[in-house]
Structure formats: structure tokens, C-alpha cells
Amino acid sequence: MLKVGVIGAGSMGRHHVRILSELEQCELVGIADPDESREELAQQYKTRYFADYHELLQLKPQLVSIAAPTKLHYELARAAIRAGVNLLVEKPVSDDLAQARELVSLAEARQIVFAVGHIERFNPAVQALKQLIELGELGQVLTVHNLRVGPYHGRILDTGIVLDLGVHDVDLISMLLGEQPQRVFATGFKRVHPHEDHAVLQLAFKDGRAGVIELSWNAPYRMRNILVSGSRRYAMCDMANQRLMVYEENEDFDRLMPEPRTVLKSEPLRAELASVVNCVLTGTPPLCPAEDSIKALEVCLAALRSLDSGQAEKVGG
Ligand SMILES: NC(=O)c1ccc[n+]([C@@H]2O[C@H](COP(=O)([O-])OP(=O)(O)OC[C@H]3O[C@@H](n4cnc5c(N)ncnc54)[C@H](O)[C@@H]3O)[C@@H](O)[C@H]2O)c1
């Protein structure tokens, strides 16, 4: 049995608690959260509650999930690594590049599994889309357009929408195009949030290939879509409903006909946590290592610079 713990048991962390308490290979040894109302959650899942995460680390869990606010990821992850504990940190890995890189080298030096929760990588519709691309069914991928919009839920205050949600799409588009963009141009504004809450990012890749991301906390409807234009076919992946459509040309080549592809629906967070548990048990590398999350962070930080400067910004520049 792998001893596991959860640090930060709010809106996302409570799902980590539920799933880790159910995974067969795990024993949930405790949860840590300064909000004492979380003690009830610990009782519900028959585990121990700590207001102070140091006490949880003293139990020497073999893996912790960190789902506290992004601003605290660095402090909490560093403490876990120093205590020799493998970790899954919720996305974004951090809001600071130097701190994220420091965490990666600390984890490497201690040979600790350090995964980041880019949950959409575990979405079965995204996995089916990735497979289509790898099999060449769409031809060469030319553009990927992601839409992630919905109403603001009032929880995330420490970062704007680019770091909070855009990091999913930057990661996905880079994964689907097989490389990191070279430049990014962003426009946006704020209406309901202290930071930007609506943004459009244009990502420029090599050879004119492009990614476009629209992010909003001002929309009345919730949509999470990926539209892929390939040299042979188009595809539309609905991440929220786990559906995938491929658009085929009809016999007269005058219309594109949607053809649904089979997606076996499943809970992405369960797949993500099971995968990280397996990495720790078998010593295999995680599907989403922290290094990949750093690449997405670099692009998001360039997008934030672009929002300020009004110019396209070099990634990593
Ligand atoms: N992968 C995803 O799809 C996804 C979805 C939502 C949130 N997230 C990420 O999860 C993280 C938390 O977001 P949320 O929406 O659950 O926020 P939240 O505010 O609902 O929960 C955060 C929890 O962390 C606790 N906390 C604060 N300080 C702490 C400390 N020092 N030690 C331990 N716990 C502490 C808070 O009391 C709260 O219970 C963020 O990084 C966010 O980006 C990821």
C-alpha cells in the first residue's frame, strides 16, 4: 500500500481526497488544510486532519497531492521534496519560473517523482484526438483553436485566467503540435476579477503553424473545445462532454460531414491520480512531468508580458 496525503482540500483538493481514498493501492494517511471546516472531509473519508501541513509530512507519506492556491505551490512543494515525498502539484506548477525550475532540480537531486496535474491530458476525448493525429488521420496539423469559457466561480483570486485556465490549453496545443510556440501575442481585459478574466492568445509555431486560445470568465455558457485544422481533415473535441467529431468531405467534395468517433467516457482526475500512483510504485516517469508544465508556464508568462506591452513576445525571452 502506498501512503498518500493531500495538502489543500478545497474545491479541487476534495476530489483528490475522494479518489485517493478509493484507489486500491493507496492508504490515505491524512489531509492538511488550515481551514478547519475541512476536518469534516477527513472524517467523511476516514482519515486524519491536520491544520498544518508539516504534521502531515511528519507521517512520511510516499506521495502527496498539492491542491492549495497556486501562490503557495512553491512553499508546499519545496517542503514535500525536502521531506523526501513524491508529489503531484496541481497546475500551474507555480506562477514563477525561477521557483518552478528550482523545484524541478531539487526533485531531480532527490530522485523524487514530480508530476503536475494537467488533467486534460487524461481526458479520454483528448487522448482519442491525440491518437488520431499520431495515426496521421488529420494529415499535418496546421492550426489548433481552443475555447475555454464560462462564468466566474469566485474562487481563484491569486492568478488571472491566463495562468489558471490558459495553462491547460497552452499545454494541449503544444502537445498536439509536438513543440513549444516561439512567440505569443495576447489581448485581454478584466471585468469581474482583480487580474485579467478574458484573454485571447495567438501562439506562433514554426512554419506558420498556429494556436489560438480564447479564455473567459465572463461567458454565460461553459465550453471547453479544441478545433483542429489538418491538411486532410478537421476535428472537434468537446472536452467537457468527452466527444470527438471528425469532419469528412462528402463525395462531391462540397461539404464537410461530421462523423462522431467513439470515446469511452471516464473521470480524468481518477486516471491522472492512478497514473501518478503507478509511477511511484513502478519507478516509471510520469505522463505529465513538471518539466512539461514549466514549458506551458513559460508561454503563459510570455502571454502576460504581451498583455502589458501590446506586442508579440518571444517565449522564454
Ligand atoms: N486541474 C484542474 O482542472 C484544476 C481545477 C481547479 C483548481 N485547480 C488548481 O488547484 C489549486 C486549488 O484550486 P481550488 O479551486 O481547489 O481552490 P480552493 O480555494 O477551493 O482550495 C484551496 C484550498 O487550499 C487551502 N489552503 C490554503 N493555504 C493552505 C496551506 N498553507 N496548506 C494547505 N492548504 C492550504 C485552502 O484553505 C483551501 O481549502 C489551484 O492551484 C488551481 O489552479 C486545478
Short mmCIF file of C-alpha atoms and ligand atoms in Angstrom, two decimals:
data_model
loop_
_atom_site.label_atom_id
_atom_site.label_comp_id
_atom_site.label_asym_id
_atom_site.label_seq_id
_atom_site.Cartn_x
_atom_site.Cartn_y
_atom_site.Cartn_z
CA MET A 1 0.00 0.00 0.00
CA LEU A 2 1.24 3.46 -0.91
CA LYS A 3 0.80 6.01 1.89
CA VAL A 4 -0.68 9.15 0.37
CA GLY A 5 -1.79 12.57 1.63
CA VAL A 6 -3.48 15.69 0.28
CA ILE A 7 -2.35 19.26 1.01
CA GLY A 8 -5.13 21.74 0.27
CA ALA A 9 -8.61 20.21 0.34
CA GLY A 10 -10.78 22.90 -1.27
CA SER A 11 -12.80 22.69 -4.42
CA MET A 12 -10.21 20.61 -6.37
CA GLY A 13 -8.41 19.01 -3.42
CA ARG A 14 -11.61 17.38 -2.15
CA HIS A 15 -11.74 15.34 -5.37
CA HIS A 16 -8.13 14.26 -4.81
CA VAL A 17 -9.20 13.17 -1.32
CA ARG A 18 -12.20 11.21 -2.62
CA ILE A 19 -10.28 9.41 -5.36
CA LEU A 20 -7.14 8.67 -3.34
CA SER A 21 -9.33 7.22 -0.59
CA GLU A 22 -10.84 4.87 -3.20
CA LEU A 23 -7.73 3.74 -5.12
CA GLU A 24 -6.89 0.17 -4.13
CA GLN A 25 -3.12 0.62 -3.99
CA CYS A 26 -3.38 3.63 -1.64
CA GLU A 27 -3.83 4.32 2.03
CA LEU A 28 -4.92 7.94 2.57
CA VAL A 29 -2.99 8.83 5.73
CA GLY A 30 -4.23 12.39 6.10
CA ILE A 31 -5.21 15.75 4.68
CA ALA A 32 -3.76 19.15 5.59
CA ASP A 33 -5.61 22.43 5.24
CA PRO A 34 -5.67 25.46 7.59
CA ASP A 35 -9.42 25.78 7.02
CA GLU A 36 -10.75 23.77 9.97
CA SER A 37 -14.03 23.06 8.22
CA ARG A 38 -12.02 20.51 6.18
CA GLU A 39 -11.89 18.26 9.27
CA GLU A 40 -15.36 17.07 8.28
CA LEU A 41 -13.99 15.93 4.93
CA ALA A 42 -11.27 13.96 6.74
CA GLN A 43 -13.96 12.30 8.86
CA GLN A 44 -16.05 11.51 5.80
CA TYR A 45 -13.09 9.70 4.19
CA LYS A 46 -11.90 8.14 7.47
CA THR A 47 -8.53 9.81 7.52
CA ARG A 48 -6.64 12.25 9.77
CA TYR A 49 -6.94 16.03 9.59
CA PHE A 50 -4.07 18.49 10.12
CA ALA A 51 -4.31 22.26 10.05
CA ASP A 52 -0.54 22.42 9.47
CA TYR A 53 0.94 20.53 6.51
CA HIS A 54 4.24 19.92 8.39
CA GLU A 55 2.39 17.46 10.62
CA LEU A 56 1.13 15.53 7.60
CA LEU A 57 4.68 15.37 6.18
CA GLN A 58 5.91 14.00 9.51
CA LEU A 59 3.78 10.90 8.84
CA LYS A 60 6.17 10.24 5.93
CA PRO A 61 3.62 9.69 3.17
CA GLN A 62 5.16 8.32 -0.05
CA LEU A 63 3.09 10.67 -2.23
CA VAL A 64 1.26 13.95 -1.64
CA SER A 65 -1.15 15.80 -3.90
CA ILE A 66 -0.83 19.56 -3.55
CA ALA A 67 -4.08 21.39 -4.38
CA ALA A 68 -3.63 24.62 -2.43
CA PRO A 69 -3.77 28.05 -4.14
CA THR A 70 -1.13 28.47 -6.87
CA LYS A 71 0.82 31.15 -4.95
CA LEU A 72 1.59 28.52 -2.27
CA HIS A 73 2.71 25.71 -4.61
CA TYR A 74 6.39 26.65 -4.30
CA GLU A 75 6.48 26.65 -0.49
CA LEU A 76 4.43 23.47 -0.15
CA ALA A 77 6.19 21.53 -2.92
CA ARG A 78 9.62 22.51 -1.59
CA ALA A 79 8.70 21.26 1.88
CA ALA A 80 7.43 17.96 0.45
CA ILE A 81 10.57 17.46 -1.66
CA ARG A 82 12.80 18.26 1.31
CA ALA A 83 10.90 15.66 3.31
CA GLY A 84 11.64 13.15 0.51
CA VAL A 85 7.99 12.82 -0.57
CA ASN A 86 6.94 12.21 -4.21
CA LEU A 87 4.46 14.79 -5.39
CA LEU A 88 1.68 15.74 -7.73
CA VAL A 89 1.18 19.51 -7.81
CA GLU A 90 -1.99 20.96 -9.30
CA LYS A 91 -1.49 23.11 -12.39
CA PRO A 92 0.01 25.63 -12.86
CA VAL A 93 3.18 24.26 -11.27
CA SER A 94 3.89 27.78 -9.94
CA ASP A 95 3.39 31.38 -11.03
CA ASP A 96 7.16 31.95 -11.01
CA LEU A 97 9.56 30.37 -13.48
CA ALA A 98 12.70 30.50 -11.31
CA GLN A 99 10.83 28.89 -8.41
CA ALA A 100 9.41 26.18 -10.65
CA ARG A 101 12.87 25.39 -12.04
CA GLU A 102 14.32 25.26 -8.53
CA LEU A 103 11.66 22.71 -7.54
CA VAL A 104 12.50 20.54 -10.55
CA SER A 105 16.22 20.49 -9.71
CA LEU A 106 15.52 19.78 -6.05
CA ALA A 107 13.26 16.86 -7.03
CA GLU A 108 15.80 15.55 -9.53
CA ALA A 109 18.57 15.64 -6.95
CA ARG A 110 16.43 13.55 -4.61
CA GLN A 111 15.10 11.31 -7.39
CA ILE A 112 11.55 12.15 -6.49
CA VAL A 113 8.55 11.76 -8.82
CA PHE A 114 7.31 15.28 -9.57
CA ALA A 115 4.16 15.35 -11.67
CA VAL A 116 1.86 18.28 -12.44
CA GLY A 117 -1.91 17.99 -12.74
CA HIS A 118 -2.55 18.84 -16.39
CA ILE A 119 -5.79 16.94 -16.13
CA GLU A 120 -6.88 17.39 -19.76
CA ARG A 121 -4.05 15.08 -20.84
CA PHE A 122 -6.09 12.36 -19.12
CA ASN A 123 -9.39 13.35 -20.76
CA PRO A 124 -10.34 10.35 -22.96
CA ALA A 125 -11.60 12.64 -25.76
CA VAL A 126 -8.24 14.44 -25.81
CA GLN A 127 -6.42 11.11 -25.81
CA ALA A 128 -8.56 9.93 -28.76
CA LEU A 129 -7.78 13.18 -30.62
CA LYS A 130 -4.05 12.78 -29.94
CA GLN A 131 -4.19 9.24 -31.29
CA LEU A 132 -5.97 10.42 -34.48
CA ILE A 133 -3.18 12.92 -35.05
CA GLU A 134 -0.46 10.37 -34.35
CA LEU A 135 -2.07 7.97 -36.85
CA GLY A 136 -1.98 10.74 -39.46
CA GLU A 137 -5.76 10.76 -39.95
CA LEU A 138 -5.90 14.56 -39.97
CA GLY A 139 -2.79 14.98 -42.10
CA GLN A 140 -0.39 17.67 -40.92
CA VAL A 141 -1.86 19.72 -38.08
CA LEU A 142 -1.94 23.34 -39.25
CA THR A 143 -3.89 25.20 -36.57
CA VAL A 144 -5.40 24.33 -33.20
CA HIS A 145 -8.06 26.61 -31.75
CA ASN A 146 -9.05 26.13 -28.11
CA LEU A 147 -12.05 27.68 -26.42
CA ARG A 148 -12.33 27.58 -22.62
CA VAL A 149 -15.07 29.92 -21.45
CA GLY A 150 -17.67 30.01 -18.70
CA PRO A 151 -18.94 32.06 -15.78
CA TYR A 152 -16.56 33.06 -12.96
CA HIS A 153 -16.91 30.84 -9.89
CA GLY A 154 -15.37 33.36 -7.45
CA ARG A 155 -12.67 31.03 -6.06
CA ILE A 156 -9.37 31.66 -7.81
CA LEU A 157 -8.08 35.09 -6.78
CA ASP A 158 -4.30 34.78 -6.81
CA THR A 159 -3.86 34.47 -10.59
CA GLY A 160 -5.74 35.64 -13.67
CA ILE A 161 -7.30 33.42 -16.31
CA VAL A 162 -4.14 33.03 -18.40
CA LEU A 163 -2.26 31.20 -15.65
CA ASP A 164 -5.30 29.49 -14.17
CA LEU A 165 -7.00 28.15 -17.31
CA GLY A 166 -4.80 29.12 -20.24
CA VAL A 167 -2.07 26.84 -18.98
CA HIS A 168 -4.28 23.81 -19.85
CA ASP A 169 -4.66 24.95 -23.44
CA VAL A 170 -1.06 26.01 -23.96
CA ASP A 171 -0.03 22.56 -22.75
CA LEU A 172 -2.58 20.82 -25.01
CA ILE A 173 -1.79 22.81 -28.14
CA SER A 174 1.96 22.31 -27.64
CA MET A 175 1.35 18.60 -27.15
CA LEU A 176 -0.84 18.31 -30.28
CA LEU A 177 1.59 20.30 -32.44
CA GLY A 178 4.55 18.46 -30.92
CA GLU A 179 6.54 21.55 -29.95
CA GLN A 180 6.55 24.77 -27.96
CA PRO A 181 5.42 28.00 -29.70
CA GLN A 182 8.12 30.54 -30.49
CA ARG A 183 6.10 33.72 -29.95
CA VAL A 184 2.82 34.73 -28.35
CA PHE A 185 0.56 37.72 -28.78
CA ALA A 186 -2.21 38.29 -26.24
CA THR A 187 -5.09 40.71 -25.82
CA GLY A 188 -7.48 40.79 -22.90
CA PHE A 189 -9.29 42.69 -20.21
CA LYS A 190 -10.68 42.38 -16.68
CA ARG A 191 -14.31 42.78 -15.66
CA VAL A 192 -15.09 40.56 -12.67
CA HIS A 193 -11.60 39.69 -11.36
CA PRO A 194 -8.56 41.55 -9.96
CA HIS A 195 -6.44 40.11 -12.82
CA GLU A 196 -7.30 39.53 -16.50
CA ASP A 197 -10.51 37.50 -16.85
CA HIS A 198 -10.84 37.41 -20.62
CA ALA A 199 -7.92 36.81 -22.96
CA VAL A 200 -7.20 35.74 -26.49
CA LEU A 201 -3.76 34.25 -27.15
CA GLN A 202 -2.19 33.71 -30.54
CA LEU A 203 0.67 31.23 -30.48
CA ALA A 204 3.11 31.23 -33.39
CA PHE A 205 4.83 27.92 -34.12
CA LYS A 206 7.46 27.05 -36.73
CA ASP A 207 6.45 27.02 -40.43
CA GLY A 208 3.38 29.22 -39.96
CA ARG A 209 1.50 26.73 -37.81
CA ALA A 210 -0.61 28.43 -35.15
CA GLY A 211 -2.59 28.04 -31.96
CA VAL A 212 -5.42 30.31 -30.86
CA ILE A 213 -6.85 30.24 -27.33
CA GLU A 214 -9.90 32.13 -26.13
CA LEU A 215 -10.35 32.22 -22.36
CA SER A 216 -13.18 33.86 -20.48
CA TRP A 217 -14.72 34.06 -17.03
CA ASN A 218 -17.43 36.33 -18.45
CA ALA A 219 -19.37 33.86 -20.60
CA PRO A 220 -22.89 32.70 -19.64
CA TYR A 221 -22.22 29.19 -21.02
CA ARG A 222 -19.42 26.72 -20.28
CA MET A 223 -17.43 25.43 -23.26
CA ARG A 224 -14.15 23.56 -23.46
CA ASN A 225 -13.43 22.80 -27.11
CA ILE A 226 -10.45 22.03 -29.32
CA LEU A 227 -10.79 22.62 -33.08
CA VAL A 228 -8.04 21.14 -35.19
CA SER A 229 -7.49 22.05 -38.84
CA GLY A 230 -5.38 19.41 -40.51
CA SER A 231 -4.15 19.22 -44.09
CA ARG A 232 -6.57 16.27 -44.68
CA ARG A 233 -9.41 16.61 -42.18
CA TYR A 234 -10.84 18.76 -39.39
CA ALA A 235 -11.62 17.55 -35.88
CA MET A 236 -13.60 18.99 -33.00
CA CYS A 237 -13.01 17.72 -29.47
CA ASP A 238 -15.54 18.66 -26.80
CA MET A 239 -13.56 18.19 -23.60
CA ALA A 240 -16.46 18.94 -21.25
CA ASN A 241 -18.73 16.28 -22.76
CA GLN A 242 -15.89 13.96 -23.86
CA ARG A 243 -16.97 13.86 -27.51
CA LEU A 244 -14.86 13.80 -30.66
CA MET A 245 -16.06 14.59 -34.20
CA VAL A 246 -14.04 14.24 -37.38
CA TYR A 247 -15.24 16.16 -40.44
CA GLU A 248 -15.07 14.14 -43.65
CA GLU A 249 -15.58 15.56 -47.13
CA ASN A 250 -18.67 14.20 -48.90
CA GLU A 251 -18.45 12.51 -52.30
CA ASP A 252 -18.84 15.80 -54.18
CA PHE A 253 -16.19 17.45 -52.01
CA ASP A 254 -18.52 20.39 -51.37
CA ARG A 255 -19.44 19.77 -47.75
CA LEU A 256 -17.73 18.53 -44.60
CA MET A 257 -19.79 15.88 -42.85
CA PRO A 258 -19.33 15.33 -39.10
CA GLU A 259 -18.55 11.79 -38.05
CA PRO A 260 -18.58 11.03 -34.32
CA ARG A 261 -15.72 8.86 -33.04
CA THR A 262 -16.11 6.52 -30.10
CA VAL A 263 -14.83 7.86 -26.80
CA LEU A 264 -15.08 5.72 -23.67
CA LYS A 265 -16.02 8.27 -21.02
CA SER A 266 -14.08 8.27 -17.76
CA GLU A 267 -13.07 10.60 -14.95
CA PRO A 268 -9.81 12.31 -15.98
CA LEU A 269 -8.69 13.05 -12.39
CA ARG A 270 -9.02 9.38 -11.44
CA ALA A 271 -6.85 8.40 -14.43
CA GLU A 272 -4.33 11.12 -13.53
CA LEU A 273 -4.03 10.07 -9.88
CA ALA A 274 -3.90 6.36 -10.73
CA SER A 275 -1.15 7.09 -13.22
CA VAL A 276 0.96 9.02 -10.69
CA VAL A 277 0.46 6.31 -8.06
CA ASN A 278 1.65 3.78 -10.62
CA CYS A 279 4.75 5.90 -11.37
CA VAL A 280 5.70 5.94 -7.72
CA LEU A 281 5.10 2.20 -7.35
CA THR A 282 6.96 1.19 -10.51
CA GLY A 283 9.57 3.94 -10.82
CA THR A 284 8.33 4.90 -14.31
CA PRO A 285 8.30 8.58 -15.40
CA PRO A 286 5.01 10.49 -15.10
CA LEU A 287 2.82 11.25 -18.14
CA CYS A 288 2.99 14.91 -17.19
CA PRO A 289 6.36 15.68 -15.63
CA ALA A 290 6.95 19.08 -14.06
CA GLU A 291 9.34 19.98 -16.91
CA ASP A 292 6.36 19.97 -19.34
CA SER A 293 4.40 22.22 -17.04
CA ILE A 294 7.34 24.64 -16.93
CA LYS A 295 7.19 24.88 -20.73
CA ALA A 296 3.49 25.81 -20.54
CA LEU A 297 4.27 28.30 -17.77
CA GLU A 298 6.92 29.97 -19.96
CA VAL A 299 4.32 30.53 -22.69
CA CYS A 300 1.73 31.87 -20.24
CA LEU A 301 4.25 34.29 -18.75
CA ALA A 302 5.11 35.50 -22.27
CA ALA A 303 1.36 35.99 -22.86
CA LEU A 304 1.13 38.11 -19.70
CA ARG A 305 4.09 40.21 -20.88
CA SER A 306 2.30 40.63 -24.20
CA LEU A 307 -0.88 41.80 -22.44
CA ASP A 308 1.24 44.54 -20.82
CA SER A 309 3.37 45.50 -23.80
CA GLY A 310 0.74 45.21 -26.55
CA GLN A 311 3.39 43.43 -28.66
CA ALA A 312 4.09 39.82 -29.58
CA GLU A 313 6.57 38.38 -27.08
CA LYS A 314 9.23 35.72 -27.53
CA VAL A 315 8.64 32.61 -25.43
CA GLY A 316 11.33 32.38 -22.77
CA GLY A 317 12.64 35.82 -23.88
N1 LIG B 1 -6.63 20.64 -12.74
C1 LIG B 1 -7.73 21.36 -12.71
O1 LIG B 1 -8.61 21.24 -13.56
C2 LIG B 1 -7.95 22.31 -11.58
C3 LIG B 1 -9.25 22.74 -11.24
C4 LIG B 1 -9.40 23.61 -10.17
C5 LIG B 1 -8.28 24.05 -9.48
N2 LIG B 1 -7.05 23.62 -9.84
C6 LIG B 1 -5.85 24.09 -9.11
O2 LIG B 1 -5.95 23.62 -7.77
C7 LIG B 1 -5.44 24.59 -6.88
C8 LIG B 1 -6.53 24.93 -5.84
O3 LIG B 1 -7.64 25.45 -6.51
P1 LIG B 1 -9.12 25.33 -5.86
O4 LIG B 1 -10.06 25.77 -6.91
O5 LIG B 1 -9.30 23.98 -5.26
O6 LIG B 1 -9.02 26.44 -4.72
P2 LIG B 1 -9.80 26.46 -3.32
O7 LIG B 1 -9.63 27.85 -2.82
O8 LIG B 1 -11.17 25.90 -3.48
O9 LIG B 1 -9.00 25.46 -2.39
C9 LIG B 1 -7.70 25.72 -1.90
C10 LIG B 1 -7.58 25.08 -0.53
O10 LIG B 1 -6.22 25.23 -0.10
C11 LIG B 1 -6.26 25.51 1.28
N3 LIG B 1 -5.01 26.11 1.75
C12 LIG B 1 -4.68 27.43 1.86
N4 LIG B 1 -3.45 27.55 2.42
C13 LIG B 1 -3.00 26.29 2.67
C14 LIG B 1 -1.82 25.77 3.25
N5 LIG B 1 -0.83 26.56 3.69
N6 LIG B 1 -1.70 24.43 3.38
C15 LIG B 1 -2.69 23.61 2.96
N7 LIG B 1 -3.83 24.05 2.39
C16 LIG B 1 -3.98 25.39 2.24
C17 LIG B 1 -7.47 26.43 1.43
O11 LIG B 1 -7.91 26.51 2.79
C18 LIG B 1 -8.47 25.73 0.52
O12 LIG B 1 -9.20 24.74 1.21
C19 LIG B 1 -5.00 25.80 -7.73
O13 LIG B 1 -3.64 25.70 -7.99
C20 LIG B 1 -5.79 25.62 -9.02
O14 LIG B 1 -5.13 26.14 -10.16
C21 LIG B 1 -6.86 22.75 -10.84
#
